[in-house]
Short mmCIF file of C-alpha atoms in Angstrom, two decimals:
data_model
loop_
_atom_site.label_atom_id
_atom_site.label_comp_id
_atom_site.label_asym_id
_atom_site.label_seq_id
_atom_site.Cartn_x
_atom_site.Cartn_y
_atom_site.Cartn_z
CA MET A 7 -70.35 57.79 -49.94
CA GLY A 8 -68.62 61.04 -50.93
CA LEU A 9 -66.28 63.14 -48.90
CA ALA A 10 -67.94 64.93 -46.01
CA ARG A 11 -66.60 68.30 -47.08
CA THR A 12 -65.49 69.74 -50.37
CA SER A 13 -62.42 71.82 -51.09
CA ASP A 14 -64.66 74.86 -51.37
CA ASP A 15 -65.72 74.79 -47.72
CA ARG A 16 -62.27 74.05 -46.18
CA PRO A 17 -60.59 76.76 -44.13
CA GLU A 18 -57.86 77.13 -46.74
CA ARG A 19 -56.69 80.49 -45.53
CA GLY A 20 -56.22 79.25 -41.96
CA VAL A 21 -54.41 76.10 -43.04
CA GLY A 22 -52.20 78.01 -45.45
CA PHE A 23 -51.35 80.61 -42.80
CA CYS A 24 -50.40 77.92 -40.26
CA SER A 25 -48.30 76.06 -42.81
CA SER A 26 -46.46 79.22 -43.80
CA LEU A 27 -45.92 80.19 -40.17
CA ILE A 28 -44.52 76.77 -39.26
CA SER A 29 -42.29 76.74 -42.33
CA ASN A 30 -40.87 80.21 -41.70
CA VAL A 31 -40.28 79.57 -38.01
CA SER A 32 -38.60 76.24 -38.86
CA PHE A 33 -36.34 77.90 -41.42
CA VAL A 34 -35.33 80.57 -38.89
CA LEU A 35 -34.64 77.98 -36.16
CA LEU A 36 -32.72 75.81 -38.62
CA ALA A 37 -30.51 78.76 -39.61
CA ILE A 38 -29.90 79.74 -35.97
CA SER A 39 -29.08 76.19 -34.89
CA ALA A 40 -26.78 75.65 -37.88
CA ALA A 41 -24.93 78.88 -37.06
CA LEU A 42 -24.65 77.78 -33.42
CA LEU A 43 -23.19 74.42 -34.40
CA ILE A 44 -20.73 75.96 -36.85
CA ALA A 45 -19.57 78.42 -34.17
CA GLU A 46 -19.14 75.66 -31.59
CA PHE A 47 -17.24 73.30 -33.87
CA ALA A 48 -15.00 76.18 -35.00
CA ARG A 49 -13.84 76.85 -31.43
CA PRO A 50 -10.04 76.48 -31.11
CA ASN A 51 -10.36 74.57 -27.81
CA LEU A 52 -13.45 72.56 -28.53
CA TYR A 53 -12.21 69.40 -26.82
CA SER A 54 -11.20 68.90 -23.21
CA TYR A 55 -8.25 66.60 -22.65
CA GLU A 56 -8.65 66.10 -18.93
CA ILE A 57 -7.35 62.88 -17.41
CA THR A 58 -10.56 60.86 -17.13
CA ASP A 59 -11.25 57.15 -17.51
CA GLU A 60 -13.18 57.83 -20.73
CA ASN A 61 -10.39 59.88 -22.29
CA LEU A 62 -7.68 57.46 -21.20
CA SER A 63 -9.59 54.48 -22.61
CA GLY A 64 -10.25 56.19 -25.94
CA THR A 65 -6.64 57.32 -26.23
CA ARG A 66 -5.29 53.84 -25.46
CA GLU A 67 -7.54 52.36 -28.16
CA ALA A 68 -6.20 54.93 -30.63
CA ILE A 69 -2.62 54.04 -29.64
CA ASP A 70 -3.26 50.34 -30.19
CA ALA A 71 -4.89 51.00 -33.57
CA ALA A 72 -1.99 53.21 -34.69
CA ALA A 73 0.53 50.55 -33.68
CA ALA A 74 -1.36 47.83 -35.55
CA ALA A 75 -1.27 49.97 -38.72
CA LEU A 76 2.51 50.56 -38.63
CA PRO A 77 3.90 47.38 -40.27
CA PRO A 78 3.58 47.55 -44.08
CA GLU A 79 1.55 44.82 -45.73
CA LYS A 80 4.34 43.64 -48.05
CA THR A 81 6.85 43.20 -45.22
CA GLY A 82 6.71 40.60 -42.51
CA ARG A 83 5.29 42.20 -39.39
CA ARG A 84 7.82 40.52 -37.12
CA ALA A 85 10.77 41.58 -39.28
CA PHE A 86 9.54 45.18 -39.36
CA TRP A 87 8.96 45.20 -35.60
CA GLY A 88 12.38 43.71 -34.84
CA LYS A 89 14.05 46.23 -37.14
CA GLN A 90 12.47 49.12 -35.23
CA VAL A 91 13.62 47.72 -31.89
CA LYS A 92 17.20 47.32 -33.12
CA SER A 93 17.20 50.77 -34.71
CA ALA A 94 16.20 52.31 -31.38
CA LEU A 95 18.93 50.37 -29.58
CA ASP A 96 21.51 51.42 -32.15
CA ARG A 97 20.63 55.03 -31.28
CA ASP A 98 21.04 54.29 -27.55
CA ASP A 99 17.34 54.95 -27.04
CA LEU A 100 16.39 52.20 -24.62
CA ASP A 101 13.04 53.79 -23.70
CA LYS A 102 11.93 53.84 -27.32
CA ALA A 103 12.99 50.21 -27.72
CA LYS A 104 10.87 49.33 -24.68
CA GLY A 105 7.97 51.13 -26.32
CA TYR A 106 8.23 48.94 -29.41
CA LEU A 107 8.43 45.80 -27.25
CA LEU A 108 5.26 46.81 -25.40
CA LEU A 109 3.53 47.34 -28.77
CA ALA A 110 4.33 43.78 -29.82
CA PRO A 111 0.72 42.50 -29.36
CA GLN A 112 -0.47 45.10 -31.87
CA MET A 113 2.44 45.06 -34.32
CA LEU A 114 2.84 41.28 -34.64
CA SER A 115 0.58 38.95 -36.58
CA ALA A 116 -2.19 36.98 -34.89
CA GLU A 117 -0.12 33.80 -34.89
CA GLU A 118 2.90 35.59 -33.41
CA SER A 119 0.68 37.23 -30.80
CA ARG A 120 -0.44 33.77 -29.68
CA HIS A 121 3.21 32.82 -29.23
CA LEU A 122 3.68 36.04 -27.28
CA ASN A 123 0.81 35.20 -24.94
CA ALA A 124 2.24 31.73 -24.46
CA GLY A 125 5.61 33.27 -23.69
CA LEU A 126 4.11 35.19 -20.79
CA ASN A 127 3.84 31.84 -18.98
CA ASP A 128 7.49 31.00 -19.62
CA PRO A 129 9.40 30.42 -16.34
CA ARG A 130 11.99 32.94 -17.47
CA ILE A 131 9.27 35.59 -17.53
CA GLN A 132 8.05 34.81 -14.03
CA SER A 133 11.34 36.01 -12.55
CA PRO A 134 11.61 38.32 -9.52
CA LYS A 135 12.79 41.11 -11.82
CA ALA A 136 9.44 41.23 -13.66
CA HIS A 137 7.48 43.20 -11.10
CA SER A 138 4.82 44.68 -13.40
CA ALA A 139 2.71 43.57 -16.35
CA ASP A 140 4.73 45.84 -18.66
CA GLU A 141 8.01 44.28 -17.52
CA ARG A 142 6.64 40.77 -18.15
CA MET A 143 5.41 41.84 -21.59
CA ILE A 144 8.85 43.26 -22.44
CA GLN A 145 10.60 40.05 -21.41
CA ALA A 146 8.12 37.92 -23.36
CA ALA A 147 8.48 40.11 -26.44
CA VAL A 148 12.29 39.87 -26.30
CA LEU A 149 11.98 36.11 -26.87
CA LEU A 150 10.33 36.80 -30.25
CA LEU A 151 12.94 39.30 -31.47
CA PRO A 152 15.05 38.39 -34.48
CA ALA A 153 18.55 37.23 -33.48
CA ASP A 154 20.36 40.52 -34.20
CA ALA A 155 17.80 42.60 -32.31
CA ARG A 156 17.83 40.18 -29.36
CA THR A 157 21.63 40.40 -29.17
CA ALA A 158 21.48 44.19 -29.25
CA TRP A 159 18.89 44.15 -26.45
CA THR A 160 21.03 41.83 -24.30
CA GLU A 161 24.06 44.08 -24.71
CA ALA A 162 22.09 47.25 -23.99
CA THR A 163 20.48 45.89 -20.82
CA ALA A 164 23.43 43.97 -19.38
CA GLU A 165 24.44 45.19 -15.94
CA PRO A 166 27.99 46.59 -15.84
CA ASP A 167 30.60 44.40 -14.15
CA PRO A 168 33.67 46.53 -13.25
CA ALA A 169 35.75 43.49 -12.28
CA ALA A 170 35.06 41.73 -15.57
CA ASP A 171 35.81 44.90 -17.51
CA PHE A 172 39.12 45.36 -15.67
CA PHE A 173 40.33 41.79 -16.15
CA ALA A 174 39.30 41.80 -19.79
CA LYS A 175 42.24 44.19 -20.48
CA PRO A 176 44.26 44.33 -17.24
CA LEU A 177 47.50 45.82 -18.62
CA GLU A 178 45.74 48.58 -20.56
CA ASN A 179 43.57 49.48 -17.58
CA VAL A 180 46.59 49.67 -15.22
CA ILE A 181 48.42 52.01 -17.63
CA ASN A 182 45.36 54.25 -17.96
CA TRP A 183 44.99 54.37 -14.18
CA ALA A 184 48.65 55.37 -13.77
CA ASN A 185 48.36 58.06 -16.42
CA ASN A 186 45.33 59.55 -14.71
CA ILE A 187 47.28 60.00 -11.49
CA PHE A 188 49.81 62.35 -13.12
CA LYS A 189 47.32 64.41 -15.15
CA SER A 190 46.98 68.09 -14.31
CA PRO A 191 43.63 69.48 -13.13
CA GLU A 192 43.28 71.26 -16.49
CA GLN A 193 43.72 67.99 -18.37
CA ARG A 194 41.21 66.23 -16.15
CA ALA A 195 38.71 69.04 -16.66
CA ALA A 196 39.20 68.90 -20.44
CA GLU A 197 38.64 65.12 -20.47
CA ALA A 198 35.72 65.19 -18.07
CA PRO A 199 32.38 64.08 -19.54
CA PRO A 200 30.01 66.89 -20.54
CA PRO A 201 27.63 68.06 -17.82
CA ASP A 202 24.26 66.37 -17.60
CA PRO A 203 21.81 68.64 -19.48
CA PHE A 204 18.98 67.47 -17.20
CA ALA A 205 20.82 68.41 -13.97
CA LEU A 206 19.77 71.58 -12.17
CA ASP A 207 22.28 73.96 -10.63
CA ASP A 208 22.99 73.22 -6.99
CA SER A 209 23.30 75.81 -4.22
CA ASP A 210 26.96 76.56 -4.95
CA ALA A 211 26.33 77.07 -8.67
CA LEU A 212 23.32 79.30 -7.93
CA ALA A 213 25.38 81.39 -5.50
CA ASP A 214 28.14 81.78 -8.11
CA THR A 215 25.57 82.86 -10.71
CA ALA A 216 24.11 85.34 -8.22
CA ARG A 217 27.56 86.92 -7.77
CA ARG A 218 27.98 87.27 -11.52
CA LEU A 219 24.50 88.79 -11.74
CA LEU A 220 25.46 91.45 -9.20
CA ALA A 221 28.72 92.05 -11.03
CA GLY A 222 26.83 92.78 -14.24
CA GLU A 223 28.18 89.75 -16.06
CA PRO A 224 25.97 87.99 -18.63
CA ILE A 225 24.15 84.97 -17.21
CA ASP A 226 21.50 82.49 -18.35
CA MET A 227 18.62 84.20 -16.56
CA LEU A 228 16.01 81.56 -17.39
CA ARG A 229 18.22 78.76 -16.10
CA PHE A 230 19.02 80.76 -12.95
CA LYS A 231 15.37 81.49 -12.22
CA LEU A 232 14.11 78.01 -13.08
CA ALA A 233 16.76 76.29 -10.95
CA GLY A 234 16.10 78.63 -8.01
CA PHE A 235 12.34 78.20 -8.45
CA ALA A 236 12.61 74.41 -8.37
CA GLN A 237 15.25 74.19 -5.64
CA TYR A 238 14.06 76.81 -3.17
CA LEU A 239 10.34 77.55 -3.55
CA PRO A 240 8.76 74.15 -2.75
CA GLY A 241 8.24 73.78 0.99
CA THR A 242 7.76 77.53 1.55
CA ASP A 243 4.51 79.43 1.80
CA ILE A 244 4.78 79.96 -1.96
CA LEU A 245 4.46 76.30 -3.04
CA ASP A 246 3.40 73.11 -1.26
CA SER A 247 6.21 70.99 0.07
CA GLY A 248 4.89 67.89 -1.72
CA ASP A 249 5.49 69.51 -5.09
CA GLY A 250 9.29 69.59 -4.74
CA THR A 251 10.19 66.35 -6.52
CA ALA A 252 7.73 66.93 -9.35
CA ILE A 253 8.87 70.50 -9.96
CA ARG A 254 12.56 69.63 -9.87
CA ASN A 255 12.01 66.73 -12.25
CA ALA A 256 10.05 68.96 -14.64
CA ALA A 257 12.62 71.75 -14.47
CA GLY A 258 15.40 69.30 -15.33
CA THR A 259 13.32 67.93 -18.20
CA LEU A 260 12.80 71.42 -19.61
CA MET A 261 16.51 72.21 -19.33
CA GLY A 262 17.31 68.97 -21.15
CA ALA A 263 14.77 69.79 -23.85
CA ARG A 264 16.24 73.25 -24.30
CA ALA A 265 19.76 71.83 -24.55
CA ALA A 266 18.56 69.46 -27.28
CA LYS A 267 16.69 72.35 -28.97
CA HIS A 268 13.38 70.57 -28.47
CA LEU A 269 11.55 73.47 -26.83
CA SER A 270 9.10 74.87 -29.36
CA PRO A 271 8.79 78.68 -29.52
CA LEU A 272 5.33 78.46 -27.97
CA LEU A 273 6.47 76.38 -25.01
CA TYR A 274 9.63 78.42 -24.53
CA SER A 275 7.56 81.60 -24.51
CA ALA A 276 5.04 80.16 -22.06
CA LEU A 277 7.79 78.92 -19.74
CA SER A 278 9.69 82.23 -19.84
CA GLU A 279 6.54 84.26 -19.30
CA ARG A 280 5.42 82.25 -16.27
CA VAL A 281 8.85 82.01 -14.65
CA ASN A 282 9.49 85.73 -15.18
CA ALA A 283 6.11 86.55 -13.66
CA ALA A 284 6.85 84.28 -10.69
CA LEU A 285 10.32 85.80 -10.18
CA PRO A 286 10.32 89.36 -11.56
CA ASP A 287 13.75 90.64 -12.56
CA GLU A 288 13.64 93.74 -10.39
CA ALA A 289 12.50 91.91 -7.26
CA LEU A 290 15.01 89.09 -7.72
CA ARG A 291 17.93 91.46 -8.27
CA ARG A 292 16.93 93.43 -5.18
CA GLU A 293 16.72 90.33 -2.99
CA VAL A 294 20.02 88.97 -4.33
CA ALA A 295 21.64 92.31 -3.50
CA ASN A 296 20.15 92.12 -0.01
CA ALA A 297 21.55 88.60 0.29
CA TYR A 298 25.00 89.89 -0.56
CA SER A 299 24.61 92.49 2.20
CA ALA A 300 23.77 89.84 4.80
CA PRO A 301 26.29 89.26 7.63
CA ASN A 302 29.41 87.36 6.48
CA ALA A 303 27.91 86.92 2.97
CA ARG A 304 30.82 88.66 1.25
CA SER A 305 33.49 86.67 3.03
CA ASP A 306 31.74 83.32 3.59
CA PRO A 307 30.50 81.50 0.44
CA LEU A 308 28.25 79.26 2.55
CA ALA A 309 26.62 82.24 4.23
CA PHE A 310 25.98 83.87 0.85
CA ALA A 311 24.54 80.61 -0.54
CA ARG A 312 22.11 80.42 2.41
CA ALA A 313 21.13 84.05 1.85
CA VAL A 314 20.52 83.41 -1.87
CA LYS A 315 18.30 80.48 -0.91
CA ASP A 316 16.10 82.88 1.08
CA ALA A 317 16.15 85.49 -1.70
CA PHE A 318 14.03 83.43 -4.11
CA PRO A 319 10.93 83.04 -1.88
CA LYS A 320 11.16 86.73 -0.92
CA ALA A 321 11.19 87.79 -4.59
CA ALA A 322 8.45 85.38 -5.71
CA ASP A 323 4.89 86.29 -6.61
CA LYS A 324 2.63 83.61 -5.11
CA LYS A 325 -0.14 83.61 -7.74
CA ALA A 326 2.29 83.66 -10.67
CA ALA A 327 4.35 80.94 -9.00
CA GLY A 328 1.24 78.76 -8.90
CA ASP A 329 0.74 79.26 -12.65
CA ALA A 330 4.36 78.31 -13.32
CA ALA A 331 4.05 75.25 -11.09
CA ALA A 332 0.94 74.11 -13.00
CA LEU A 333 2.92 74.05 -16.26
CA LEU A 334 5.81 72.25 -14.59
CA LYS A 335 3.47 69.60 -13.19
CA GLN A 336 2.17 68.88 -16.68
CA VAL A 337 5.73 68.39 -17.91
CA ASN A 338 6.47 66.18 -14.90
CA ALA A 339 3.44 64.00 -15.69
CA VAL A 340 4.78 63.36 -19.21
CA ALA A 341 8.23 62.55 -17.80
CA ASN A 342 6.81 60.22 -15.16
CA PHE A 343 4.99 58.07 -17.70
CA THR A 344 7.85 58.07 -20.20
CA SER A 345 11.24 59.35 -18.98
CA GLN A 346 13.06 62.64 -18.71
CA LYS A 347 14.82 62.06 -22.01
CA GLY A 348 11.61 60.85 -23.64
CA ALA A 349 9.60 63.80 -22.37
CA ALA A 350 12.26 66.22 -23.62
CA HIS A 351 11.96 64.53 -27.02
CA LEU A 352 8.15 64.84 -27.04
CA LEU A 353 8.02 68.49 -25.96
CA ARG A 354 9.00 69.63 -29.45
CA PHE A 355 5.47 68.75 -30.60
CA VAL A 356 3.86 71.34 -28.30
CA VAL A 357 3.09 74.06 -30.83
CA ALA A 358 -0.54 74.97 -29.97
CA ASP A 359 -2.41 75.96 -26.84
CA ASN A 360 -3.95 72.56 -26.07
CA ASP A 361 -0.97 70.46 -27.19
CA MET A 362 0.46 70.20 -23.68
CA ALA A 363 -2.79 68.70 -22.40
CA ARG A 364 -2.94 66.34 -25.39
CA LEU A 365 0.64 65.25 -24.78
CA GLN A 366 -0.01 64.60 -21.10
CA LEU A 367 -3.10 62.51 -21.89
CA THR A 368 -1.29 60.51 -24.57
CA ALA A 369 1.73 59.87 -22.33
CA GLN A 370 -0.43 58.77 -19.42
CA ALA A 371 -2.44 56.42 -21.62
CA GLY A 372 0.48 54.85 -23.46
CA GLY A 373 3.68 55.42 -21.49
CA VAL A 374 6.83 54.61 -23.45
CA ARG A 375 4.64 53.26 -26.26
CA VAL A 376 4.15 56.91 -27.20
CA LEU A 377 7.90 57.31 -27.66
CA ALA A 378 7.91 54.44 -30.16
CA LEU A 379 4.92 55.85 -32.04
CA SER A 380 6.48 59.32 -32.14
CA ASP A 381 9.37 57.70 -34.02
CA GLN A 382 6.90 56.92 -36.82
CA LEU A 383 4.14 59.54 -36.51
CA ASN A 384 6.12 62.59 -35.28
CA GLU A 385 3.65 65.31 -34.22
CA GLY A 386 0.79 63.06 -35.34
CA VAL A 387 1.19 61.23 -32.04
CA LEU A 388 -0.78 64.06 -30.40
CA ASP A 389 -3.77 63.26 -32.62
CA LEU A 390 -4.09 59.98 -30.71
CA ALA A 391 -5.38 61.92 -27.70
CA LYS A 392 -9.15 61.48 -27.53
CA GLY A 393 -10.84 64.23 -25.57
CA THR A 394 -14.44 65.08 -24.80
CA VAL A 395 -16.38 68.03 -26.17
CA LYS A 396 -16.39 70.91 -23.69
CA THR A 397 -19.70 72.41 -24.82
CA ARG A 398 -21.57 69.14 -25.21
CA SER A 399 -24.81 70.62 -23.81
CA ARG A 400 -24.84 73.53 -26.29
CA ILE A 401 -24.02 71.23 -29.19
CA GLY A 402 -26.81 68.92 -28.01
CA VAL A 403 -29.25 71.85 -28.01
CA GLY A 404 -28.14 72.83 -31.51
CA LEU A 405 -28.56 69.30 -32.86
CA THR A 406 -31.98 69.03 -31.21
CA MET A 407 -33.05 72.29 -32.87
CA VAL A 408 -31.81 71.06 -36.25
CA ILE A 409 -33.70 67.77 -35.90
CA LEU A 410 -36.95 69.40 -34.72
CA SER A 411 -36.79 72.08 -37.43
CA SER A 412 -36.17 69.43 -40.08
CA ILE A 413 -39.05 67.31 -38.82
CA ALA A 414 -41.35 70.37 -38.87
CA LEU A 415 -40.35 71.28 -42.43
CA ILE A 416 -40.81 67.71 -43.66
CA SER A 417 -44.18 67.48 -41.90
CA VAL A 418 -45.41 70.73 -43.48
CA PHE A 419 -44.19 69.57 -46.88
CA LEU A 420 -45.98 66.23 -46.59
CA PHE A 421 -49.15 67.89 -45.25
CA VAL A 422 -49.28 70.39 -48.09
CA MET A 423 -48.50 67.71 -50.68
CA PHE A 424 -51.22 65.35 -49.47
CA GLN A 425 -53.68 68.23 -49.11
CA ALA A 426 -53.08 69.22 -52.74
CA LEU A 427 -53.38 65.59 -53.84
CA GLY A 428 -56.65 65.25 -51.93
CA ARG A 429 -58.10 68.33 -53.58
CA PHE A 430 -56.98 67.05 -56.97
CA LEU A 431 -58.63 63.67 -56.47
CA GLU A 432 -61.73 65.29 -55.01
CA LYS A 433 -62.09 67.49 -58.06
CA ARG A 434 -61.77 64.46 -60.38
CA GLN A 435 -64.42 62.68 -58.34
CA ARG A 436 -66.84 65.59 -58.69
CA GLU A 437 -66.26 65.53 -62.45
CA ASN A 438 -67.15 61.81 -62.41
CA LEU A 439 -63.83 60.71 -63.95
CA PRO A 440 -62.35 57.23 -63.37
CA PHE A 441 -59.47 56.95 -60.87
CA ALA A 442 -56.86 56.14 -63.53
CA MET A 443 -57.90 59.15 -65.52
CA SER A 444 -57.14 61.33 -62.48
CA PHE A 445 -53.45 60.62 -63.04
CA TRP A 446 -53.25 60.04 -66.81
CA PRO A 447 -56.07 62.13 -68.27
CA ALA A 448 -54.39 62.59 -71.64
CA GLN A 449 -53.81 58.85 -72.12
CA SER A 450 -57.33 58.01 -70.91
CA SER A 451 -58.84 60.58 -73.32
CA GLN A 452 -56.83 59.13 -76.20
CA SER A 453 -58.04 55.60 -75.36
CA ALA A 454 -61.66 56.80 -75.29
CA SER A 455 -61.31 58.42 -78.74
CA ASP A 456 -59.79 55.21 -80.15
CA ASN A 457 -62.77 53.20 -78.91
CA PRO A 458 -65.88 55.30 -79.55
CA GLY A 459 -68.10 52.25 -79.02
CA ASN A 460 -67.10 52.05 -75.40
CA PRO A 461 -67.95 55.39 -73.81
CA ALA A 462 -66.55 56.05 -70.43
CA PRO A 463 -69.03 55.27 -67.62
#
């Protein structure tokens, strides 16, 4: 039974028009969707690094994987790990040493990790001092340290005993005590330890700086504003009272980072811009001058200090103060999960717009582990932050368009190919040629000529 219709009576023009239309539309949609995807993936802030369970989990997995890849293959993992702990202790960086101890499950071999897990049940680990899982892990990891690193850890974490220190060298300590009594104030000031770079100016220091500002003397304006912002704005109608501890902690961290030259130009610029907007120069100078004109302010230092305290809220811009507080809260979050010193160390990696959010996510996911990894990865530690795509819906639409356009193009190609093959076979059938000859006519013709006694049926 032959085909019901021949190629001559098919609506070729209609089929060809539909195929061309589908192909052209598919090509246009494919180009549009590809351009959309390229534009979306080229966005500078494609990913959102909000603190969500998904982002925290992905970041913690990346931290664990990075730690597991640190020890070189040709070196014993335990020896390498112990060396890093001791190196951190030799630099008086106890937080970084704790980070390495907490990374012990990832950095040690499988056999050593089993010993570590067994050590968690050691009676010495179940002491009242081990209040958290991290503290128990640190104490269990210490038991696996090489001897030199364990000794360094014991010395670094030993609680000071003034009585023992005094009786260790009693004669020398008595002489030093006697000498200190007869030292002049200038000598004592010269021998005093350097000021804490993380400490904010208190009310007396701020009042003294305010006097020098009015006198036209050069002052550290950023320090003055940041200290006044942190000390005096929380608890007013400018900032919520509950923000006080966080803002003061962040301000001290930023001052410590600046003293250590760890504030990147981007972060320094952002901090200066927000603090200056929150406390404009002109308004602050005016309110400080008004404070100096308050009753008894010129003769009573305490009265002037109280007036300066009120000058900061009066000079502040509420909206700009909220923007400055938002940045300070991010810094405080990093410091809370690491330490002030550790956060000041990490802030030098903030060199792009979304780096602060990446740093906060990484610190919250890993804590002091991030300090240890930063010792090895430097700014690469920010790449451990795993965010989510902001424009997931638009990217999903673009991918759907690409898939549908590709399916349409492949379908048209297959349809046209099989249609042409059908017409080809149909034509061979009308010419009463064998099936094999439809594909290899030249070879079939040659075979027929070689065997003239066997004509083709």
